[in-house]
Amino acid sequence: DLEWKGMSAHITMPDRGKDAWQACCQFQTIWGKKYNSPDQDIFFGIGKVQAGHIRNRIPDYTRMEMTLRGTTAQALSTGLQSIGTLCELVQAFSGVTYQISLGSHYPPVRQDQILFKEWERTCHSMNKIIVPTAWTAEDFSFFTQRYPSLMCWLGCRKDGMPELGLH
């Protein structure tokens, strides 16, 4: 998670404060443009944001509850370092301080290449498609560190029916 701490001021006098919400927005705008594309080896998503305490003051506090996923342990480490570097830039620009706190940590899902090739062959023989890497199955990732594993989604729906997402 990422917390931004600024200084509250009356909403009509924002120059007297340090807006934690704006720092949060700057971070997300820059990060989203640079890192959140499907061809990256890391993925960062924000699930929940809380900011401020009252409607007529700029927020002195913003908390982002987020997820960082990676294809490898090195990618996760690099992603975390990149978040810290970007936070430093936002802090230097805005004067709003930040704190990164690590919550649940899951290793990347390792797909066994032999199992994957067999799965791929089976899908092609049935004229089914293989979807690209999905940033899911964090609990399953612990098993993949120890046992040859394959993560895939099986589903059923009639043609013309909409796809339904997770959760």
PDB file of C-alpha atoms in Angstrom:
ATOM      1  CA  ASP A   1       0.000   0.000   0.000  1.00  0.00           C
ATOM      2  CA  LEU A   2       1.033   3.579  -0.477  1.00  0.00           C
ATOM      3  CA  GLU A   3       0.237   6.453   1.868  1.00  0.00           C
ATOM      4  CA  TRP A   4       0.664  10.119   0.984  1.00  0.00           C
ATOM      5  CA  LYS A   5       0.908  12.680   3.804  1.00  0.00           C
ATOM      6  CA  GLY A   6       0.564  16.374   3.094  1.00  0.00           C
ATOM      7  CA  MET A   7      -0.870  19.371   4.917  1.00  0.00           C
ATOM      8  CA  SER A   8      -4.542  20.265   4.922  1.00  0.00           C
ATOM      9  CA  ALA A   9      -5.794  23.738   4.072  1.00  0.00           C
ATOM     10  CA  HIS A  10      -9.167  25.260   3.337  1.00  0.00           C
ATOM     11  CA  ILE A  11     -10.376  24.271  -0.105  1.00  0.00           C
ATOM     12  CA  THR A  12     -10.400  27.925  -1.236  1.00  0.00           C
ATOM     13  CA  MET A  13      -6.737  28.354  -0.215  1.00  0.00           C
ATOM     14  CA  PRO A  14      -4.952  25.299  -1.629  1.00  0.00           C
ATOM     15  CA  ASP A  15      -1.631  27.159  -1.848  1.00  0.00           C
ATOM     16  CA  ARG A  16      -1.457  27.026   1.964  1.00  0.00           C
ATOM     17  CA  GLY A  17      -1.479  23.235   2.027  1.00  0.00           C
ATOM     18  CA  LYS A  18       0.100  20.189   0.442  1.00  0.00           C
ATOM     19  CA  ASP A  19      -2.532  18.124  -1.358  1.00  0.00           C
ATOM     20  CA  ALA A  20      -2.057  14.397  -0.738  1.00  0.00           C
ATOM     21  CA  TRP A  21      -4.787  13.545  -3.255  1.00  0.00           C
ATOM     22  CA  GLN A  22      -2.996  15.435  -6.038  1.00  0.00           C
ATOM     23  CA  ALA A  23       0.251  13.608  -5.209  1.00  0.00           C
ATOM     24  CA  CYS A  24      -1.610  10.315  -5.463  1.00  0.00           C
ATOM     25  CA  CYS A  25      -3.081  11.346  -8.824  1.00  0.00           C
ATOM     26  CA  GLN A  26       0.312  12.425 -10.156  1.00  0.00           C
ATOM     27  CA  PHE A  27       1.793   9.079  -9.168  1.00  0.00           C
ATOM     28  CA  GLN A  28      -0.988   7.100 -10.840  1.00  0.00           C
ATOM     29  CA  THR A  29      -0.945   9.186 -14.022  1.00  0.00           C
ATOM     30  CA  ILE A  30       2.789   8.760 -14.536  1.00  0.00           C
ATOM     31  CA  TRP A  31       2.824   5.085 -13.519  1.00  0.00           C
ATOM     32  CA  GLY A  32      -0.157   4.223 -15.697  1.00  0.00           C
ATOM     33  CA  LYS A  33       1.397   5.768 -18.790  1.00  0.00           C
ATOM     34  CA  LYS A  34       4.765   4.118 -18.282  1.00  0.00           C
ATOM     35  CA  TYR A  35       4.158   0.694 -16.800  1.00  0.00           C
ATOM     36  CA  ASN A  36       0.610  -0.623 -17.160  1.00  0.00           C
ATOM     37  CA  SER A  37       0.681  -2.249 -20.563  1.00  0.00           C
ATOM     38  CA  PRO A  38       0.151  -5.956 -21.256  1.00  0.00           C
ATOM     39  CA  ASP A  39       3.692  -6.506 -22.568  1.00  0.00           C
ATOM     40  CA  GLN A  40       5.351  -5.512 -19.288  1.00  0.00           C
ATOM     41  CA  ASP A  41       6.745  -8.086 -16.856  1.00  0.00           C
ATOM     42  CA  ILE A  42       5.091  -6.272 -13.932  1.00  0.00           C
ATOM     43  CA  PHE A  43       1.550  -5.148 -13.302  1.00  0.00           C
ATOM     44  CA  PHE A  44       0.381  -2.616 -10.747  1.00  0.00           C
ATOM     45  CA  GLY A  45      -3.251  -1.996  -9.931  1.00  0.00           C
ATOM     46  CA  ILE A  46      -5.112   0.127  -7.398  1.00  0.00           C
ATOM     47  CA  GLY A  47      -8.129  -1.469  -5.796  1.00  0.00           C
ATOM     48  CA  LYS A  48      -9.092   1.165  -3.259  1.00  0.00           C
ATOM     49  CA  VAL A  49      -8.270   4.800  -2.516  1.00  0.00           C
ATOM     50  CA  GLN A  50      -9.216   6.861   0.536  1.00  0.00           C
ATOM     51  CA  ALA A  51      -8.498  10.569   0.781  1.00  0.00           C
ATOM     52  CA  GLY A  52      -9.245  13.481   3.068  1.00  0.00           C
ATOM     53  CA  HIS A  53     -11.410  13.905   6.126  1.00  0.00           C
ATOM     54  CA  ILE A  54     -13.900  16.666   5.306  1.00  0.00           C
ATOM     55  CA  ARG A  55     -15.400  18.171   2.150  1.00  0.00           C
ATOM     56  CA  ASN A  56     -14.104  21.742   2.458  1.00  0.00           C
ATOM     57  CA  ARG A  57     -10.391  21.060   3.059  1.00  0.00           C
ATOM     58  CA  ILE A  58      -7.767  19.724   0.688  1.00  0.00           C
ATOM     59  CA  PRO A  59      -6.747  16.228   1.769  1.00  0.00           C
ATOM     60  CA  ASP A  60      -3.703  15.914   3.986  1.00  0.00           C
ATOM     61  CA  TYR A  61      -3.822  12.151   3.699  1.00  0.00           C
ATOM     62  CA  THR A  62      -4.418   9.634   0.899  1.00  0.00           C
ATOM     63  CA  ARG A  63      -4.100   5.864   1.110  1.00  0.00           C
ATOM     64  CA  MET A  64      -3.864   3.665  -1.970  1.00  0.00           C
ATOM     65  CA  GLU A  65      -4.483  -0.043  -1.503  1.00  0.00           C
ATOM     66  CA  MET A  66      -2.751  -1.684  -4.398  1.00  0.00           C
ATOM     67  CA  THR A  67      -1.397  -4.846  -5.931  1.00  0.00           C
ATOM     68  CA  LEU A  68       1.954  -5.413  -7.583  1.00  0.00           C
ATOM     69  CA  ARG A  69       2.356  -8.569  -9.662  1.00  0.00           C
ATOM     70  CA  GLY A  70       5.312  -9.791 -11.656  1.00  0.00           C
ATOM     71  CA  THR A  71       6.396 -12.587 -13.942  1.00  0.00           C
ATOM     72  CA  THR A  72       9.514 -13.217 -11.834  1.00  0.00           C
ATOM     73  CA  ALA A  73      10.811 -12.401  -8.372  1.00  0.00           C
ATOM     74  CA  GLN A  74      13.318 -10.035 -10.018  1.00  0.00           C
ATOM     75  CA  ALA A  75      10.491  -8.246 -11.851  1.00  0.00           C
ATOM     76  CA  LEU A  76       8.665  -7.767  -8.539  1.00  0.00           C
ATOM     77  CA  SER A  77      11.790  -6.359  -6.919  1.00  0.00           C
ATOM     78  CA  THR A  78      12.395  -4.021  -9.850  1.00  0.00           C
ATOM     79  CA  GLY A  79       8.737  -2.945  -9.779  1.00  0.00           C
ATOM     80  CA  LEU A  80       8.932  -2.076  -6.100  1.00  0.00           C
ATOM     81  CA  GLN A  81      12.113  -0.081  -6.694  1.00  0.00           C
ATOM     82  CA  SER A  82      10.415   1.759  -9.566  1.00  0.00           C
ATOM     83  CA  ILE A  83       7.478   2.651  -7.319  1.00  0.00           C
ATOM     84  CA  GLY A  84       9.918   4.081  -4.765  1.00  0.00           C
ATOM     85  CA  THR A  85      11.754   6.093  -7.419  1.00  0.00           C
ATOM     86  CA  LEU A  86       8.513   7.559  -8.746  1.00  0.00           C
ATOM     87  CA  CYS A  87       7.333   8.368  -5.216  1.00  0.00           C
ATOM     88  CA  GLU A  88      10.573  10.288  -4.646  1.00  0.00           C
ATOM     89  CA  LEU A  89       9.920  12.355  -7.782  1.00  0.00           C
ATOM     90  CA  VAL A  90       6.334  13.119  -6.766  1.00  0.00           C
ATOM     91  CA  GLN A  91       7.498  14.027  -3.260  1.00  0.00           C
ATOM     92  CA  ALA A  92      10.150  16.387  -4.631  1.00  0.00           C
ATOM     93  CA  PHE A  93       7.589  18.092  -6.855  1.00  0.00           C
ATOM     94  CA  SER A  94       4.669  18.270  -4.415  1.00  0.00           C
ATOM     95  CA  GLY A  95       6.247  18.378  -0.959  1.00  0.00           C
ATOM     96  CA  VAL A  96       3.896  15.549   0.044  1.00  0.00           C
ATOM     97  CA  THR A  97       5.668  12.672   1.780  1.00  0.00           C
ATOM     98  CA  TYR A  98       4.972   9.007   1.161  1.00  0.00           C
ATOM     99  CA  GLN A  99       5.256   5.674   2.895  1.00  0.00           C
ATOM    100  CA  ILE A 100       5.201   2.284   1.185  1.00  0.00           C
ATOM    101  CA  SER A 101       3.995  -0.648   3.261  1.00  0.00           C
ATOM    102  CA  LEU A 102       4.095  -4.189   2.004  1.00  0.00           C
ATOM    103  CA  GLY A 103       1.041  -6.316   2.684  1.00  0.00           C
ATOM    104  CA  SER A 104       0.516  -9.822   1.421  1.00  0.00           C
ATOM    105  CA  HIS A 105       3.338 -11.011  -0.796  1.00  0.00           C
ATOM    106  CA  TYR A 106       2.913 -13.741  -3.359  1.00  0.00           C
ATOM    107  CA  PRO A 107       5.620 -15.173  -5.570  1.00  0.00           C
ATOM    108  CA  PRO A 108       4.983 -15.206  -9.317  1.00  0.00           C
ATOM    109  CA  VAL A 109       3.082 -18.155 -10.801  1.00  0.00           C
ATOM    110  CA  ARG A 110       5.539 -20.477 -12.531  1.00  0.00           C
ATOM    111  CA  GLN A 111       4.132 -22.325 -15.515  1.00  0.00           C
ATOM    112  CA  ASP A 112       5.883 -25.644 -16.147  1.00  0.00           C
ATOM    113  CA  GLN A 113       6.901 -25.448 -19.811  1.00  0.00           C
ATOM    114  CA  ILE A 114       6.362 -29.166 -20.497  1.00  0.00           C
ATOM    115  CA  LEU A 115       2.832 -29.012 -19.082  1.00  0.00           C
ATOM    116  CA  PHE A 116       2.165 -25.772 -20.935  1.00  0.00           C
ATOM    117  CA  LYS A 117       3.254 -27.213 -24.298  1.00  0.00           C
ATOM    118  CA  GLU A 118       0.957 -30.199 -23.755  1.00  0.00           C
ATOM    119  CA  TRP A 119      -1.919 -27.882 -22.808  1.00  0.00           C
ATOM    120  CA  GLU A 120      -1.249 -25.740 -25.862  1.00  0.00           C
ATOM    121  CA  ARG A 121      -1.243 -28.821 -28.134  1.00  0.00           C
ATOM    122  CA  THR A 122      -4.515 -30.040 -26.617  1.00  0.00           C
ATOM    123  CA  CYS A 123      -6.203 -26.651 -27.016  1.00  0.00           C
ATOM    124  CA  HIS A 124      -5.127 -26.323 -30.641  1.00  0.00           C
ATOM    125  CA  SER A 125      -6.442 -29.816 -31.411  1.00  0.00           C
ATOM    126  CA  MET A 126      -9.868 -28.730 -30.093  1.00  0.00           C
ATOM    127  CA  ASN A 127      -9.750 -25.344 -31.883  1.00  0.00           C
ATOM    128  CA  LYS A 128      -9.634 -23.523 -28.545  1.00  0.00           C
ATOM    129  CA  ILE A 129      -7.613 -20.422 -27.851  1.00  0.00           C
ATOM    130  CA  ILE A 130      -4.824 -19.861 -25.365  1.00  0.00           C
ATOM    131  CA  VAL A 131      -5.135 -16.523 -23.609  1.00  0.00           C
ATOM    132  CA  PRO A 132      -2.036 -14.480 -22.773  1.00  0.00           C
ATOM    133  CA  THR A 133      -0.561 -14.176 -19.308  1.00  0.00           C
ATOM    134  CA  ALA A 134      -3.117 -13.275 -16.673  1.00  0.00           C
ATOM    135  CA  TRP A 135      -2.109 -11.605 -13.440  1.00  0.00           C
ATOM    136  CA  THR A 136      -4.129 -13.915 -11.209  1.00  0.00           C
ATOM    137  CA  ALA A 137      -3.779 -17.036  -9.055  1.00  0.00           C
ATOM    138  CA  GLU A 138      -1.616 -15.485  -6.363  1.00  0.00           C
ATOM    139  CA  ASP A 139      -2.553 -18.167  -3.824  1.00  0.00           C
ATOM    140  CA  PHE A 140      -1.769 -20.900  -6.364  1.00  0.00           C
ATOM    141  CA  SER A 141       1.686 -19.380  -6.855  1.00  0.00           C
ATOM    142  CA  PHE A 142       3.018 -21.039  -3.702  1.00  0.00           C
ATOM    143  CA  PHE A 143       2.383 -24.488  -5.181  1.00  0.00           C
ATOM    144  CA  THR A 144       4.128 -23.531  -8.418  1.00  0.00           C
ATOM    145  CA  GLN A 145       7.320 -22.790  -6.511  1.00  0.00           C
ATOM    146  CA  ARG A 146       7.519 -26.397  -5.357  1.00  0.00           C
ATOM    147  CA  TYR A 147       5.684 -28.571  -7.897  1.00  0.00           C
ATOM    148  CA  PRO A 148       5.529 -28.622 -11.695  1.00  0.00           C
ATOM    149  CA  SER A 149       2.320 -26.676 -12.314  1.00  0.00           C
ATOM    150  CA  LEU A 150       0.034 -25.269 -14.946  1.00  0.00           C
ATOM    151  CA  MET A 151      -2.487 -22.526 -14.283  1.00  0.00           C
ATOM    152  CA  CYS A 152      -5.341 -22.205 -16.720  1.00  0.00           C
ATOM    153  CA  TRP A 153      -8.982 -21.246 -16.713  1.00  0.00           C
ATOM    154  CA  LEU A 154     -11.594 -23.624 -17.953  1.00  0.00           C
ATOM    155  CA  GLY A 155     -15.031 -22.307 -18.572  1.00  0.00           C
ATOM    156  CA  CYS A 156     -18.201 -22.792 -20.437  1.00  0.00           C
ATOM    157  CA  ARG A 157     -20.652 -20.444 -22.036  1.00  0.00           C
ATOM    158  CA  LYS A 158     -22.903 -20.528 -25.007  1.00  0.00           C
ATOM    159  CA  ASP A 159     -21.926 -18.649 -28.141  1.00  0.00           C
ATOM    160  CA  GLY A 160     -23.207 -15.108 -27.975  1.00  0.00           C
ATOM    161  CA  MET A 161     -23.231 -14.988 -24.184  1.00  0.00           C
ATOM    162  CA  PRO A 162     -21.060 -12.325 -22.505  1.00  0.00           C
ATOM    163  CA  GLU A 163     -17.835 -13.199 -20.770  1.00  0.00           C
ATOM    164  CA  LEU A 164     -18.004 -12.695 -17.018  1.00  0.00           C
ATOM    165  CA  GLY A 165     -14.996 -11.471 -15.085  1.00  0.00           C
ATOM    166  CA  LEU A 166     -13.503 -12.756 -11.864  1.00  0.00           C
ATOM    167  CA  HIS A 167     -14.909 -11.713  -8.491  1.00  0.00           C
TER     168      HIS A 167
END
